[in-house]
Amino acid sequence: MAGQKSDWEIRSRSEQCAQCQAPFADNEAFMSRLVYDENDGYGREDYCQSCWSQVAAEPALSRWQSVFRLPPPPPPETVKRESAESLLRKLVAGDEVETHANTVYILAVMLERRRLLVEKDVQFREDGLKVRIYEYRKTNETFVIPDPQLKLAELEHVQAEVVAMLAQGGA
Ligand SMILES: [Zn+2]
């Protein structure tokens, strides 16, 4: 497994249709697809409903519908602390997904339970890797998270590790 550097980057949703370039309106339903290319890794494309009808039949790893939300205003300055979200973002941005696959997966599950992430799809890559495709509810960002398929006993162990990492805080 080569593990392309770009494989696990967070895929932001665009502000406009990939085809007609029309900007999305607040609360507009739009369609997204995830494509995978051996050289370029994952790519995400967002389409308005009418353009989607022209591309819907093309091959894609995953497709889903979302509702566009205008980005919220920046939050007021708060005390910085390590949260499950910031830790997940740090590991994904630092290209540490594969070294910390168990931790990354547990963080995603924690955020899903807190309804911050929504699971959109589950896929098996050609190399057999199971990946879960999550969307961050507030921003429609895509997180592609490998599922290490932990057994129950391992799950408890990893959860304890993650709780410890969050308690260390810092950042
Ligand atoms: Zn369009």
Coordinates of C-alpha atoms in Angstrom, one line a residue, residues 21-140:
Q21 CA -20.3 27.4 -11.2
A22 CA -23.5 28.8 -9.7
P23 CA -23.0 29.6 -6.0
F24 CA -25.1 27.5 -3.6
A25 CA -27.7 29.2 -1.6
D26 CA -28.3 28.8 2.1
N27 CA -30.3 25.6 2.7
E28 CA -30.1 24.5 -0.9
A29 CA -29.9 20.8 -1.4
F30 CA -26.9 19.7 -3.5
M31 CA -25.2 16.5 -4.5
S32 CA -21.7 15.4 -3.9
R33 CA -19.5 12.6 -5.1
L34 CA -16.2 11.2 -4.1
V35 CA -13.9 9.9 -6.7
Y36 CA -10.7 8.0 -6.1
D37 CA -7.7 8.1 -8.4
E38 CA -4.5 6.2 -7.7
N39 CA -2.3 9.2 -8.4
D40 CA -4.4 12.0 -7.0
G41 CA -6.0 10.2 -4.1
Y42 CA -9.6 11.3 -3.2
G43 CA -11.4 14.1 -4.8
R44 CA -14.7 15.6 -3.9
E45 CA -17.1 17.4 -6.4
D46 CA -20.3 19.2 -5.5
Y47 CA -23.1 19.8 -8.0
C48 CA -26.4 21.7 -8.1
Q49 CA -29.4 19.5 -8.6
S50 CA -29.8 20.2 -12.3
C51 CA -26.2 19.6 -13.2
W52 CA -26.2 16.5 -11.2
S53 CA -28.7 14.9 -13.5
Q54 CA -26.0 15.1 -16.3
V55 CA -23.2 13.5 -14.2
A56 CA -25.1 11.1 -11.9
A57 CA -24.4 8.1 -14.1
E58 CA -20.6 8.6 -14.2
P59 CA -18.5 6.3 -12.0
A60 CA -17.8 7.5 -8.5
L61 CA -16.7 5.9 -5.2
S62 CA -19.6 7.4 -3.3
R63 CA -22.5 9.8 -3.8
W64 CA -24.6 11.6 -1.3
Q65 CA -26.9 14.6 -0.8
S66 CA -26.4 17.4 1.6
V67 CA -27.9 20.7 2.5
F68 CA -25.7 23.8 2.0
R69 CA -25.3 25.9 5.0
L70 CA -23.6 29.3 4.9
P71 CA -20.5 29.2 7.0
P72 CA -21.2 30.3 10.6
P73 CA -19.5 33.5 11.8
P74 CA -16.1 32.8 13.4
P75 CA -16.5 31.8 17.1
P76 CA -15.5 34.2 19.8
E77 CA -12.0 33.7 21.2
T78 CA -12.2 30.9 23.6
V79 CA -9.7 29.1 25.7
K80 CA -7.9 26.7 23.4
R81 CA -8.2 23.1 24.5
E82 CA -7.7 19.8 22.8
S83 CA -11.1 18.5 21.8
A84 CA -12.0 15.3 19.9
E85 CA -12.5 17.5 16.9
S86 CA -9.2 19.4 17.0
L87 CA -7.3 16.2 17.7
L88 CA -9.0 14.5 14.7
R89 CA -8.2 17.5 12.5
K90 CA -4.6 17.5 13.7
L91 CA -4.1 13.8 12.9
V92 CA -5.8 14.0 9.5
A93 CA -3.9 17.2 8.5
G94 CA -0.6 15.9 9.7
D95 CA -1.0 12.8 7.5
E96 CA -1.0 10.6 10.6
V97 CA -4.1 8.7 9.7
E98 CA -2.4 5.4 8.9
T99 CA 0.0 5.5 12.0
H100 CA -2.9 6.4 14.3
A101 CA -5.7 4.5 12.5
N102 CA -7.3 3.2 15.6
T103 CA -7.3 6.6 17.4
V104 CA -8.6 8.4 14.3
Y105 CA -11.4 5.9 13.9
I106 CA -12.5 6.2 17.6
L107 CA -12.4 10.0 17.4
A108 CA -14.7 9.9 14.4
V109 CA -17.1 7.5 16.2
M110 CA -17.1 9.9 19.2
L111 CA -17.9 12.9 17.0
E112 CA -20.6 10.9 15.3
R113 CA -22.3 10.0 18.6
R114 CA -22.2 13.8 19.4
R115 CA -23.9 14.4 16.0
L116 CA -21.1 16.5 14.8
L117 CA -20.2 14.0 12.1
V118 CA -22.7 12.2 9.9
E119 CA -21.8 9.0 8.3
K120 CA -22.6 9.2 4.6
D121 CA -21.3 6.0 3.2
V122 CA -19.2 2.9 3.8
Q123 CA -16.9 1.7 1.0
F124 CA -14.3 -0.9 0.3
R125 CA -11.4 0.3 -1.6
E126 CA -9.8 -1.8 -4.3
D127 CA -7.0 -2.7 -2.0
G128 CA -9.6 -4.1 0.4
L129 CA -9.4 -1.3 3.0
K130 CA -12.8 -0.4 4.5
V131 CA -13.4 3.3 4.6
R132 CA -16.2 5.3 6.2
I133 CA -17.1 8.6 4.6
Y134 CA -18.2 11.2 7.2
E135 CA -19.5 14.7 6.7
Y136 CA -18.9 17.4 9.3
R137 CA -22.4 18.7 9.8
K138 CA -21.6 22.4 10.3
T139 CA -19.4 22.8 7.3
N140 CA -20.2 19.8 5.0

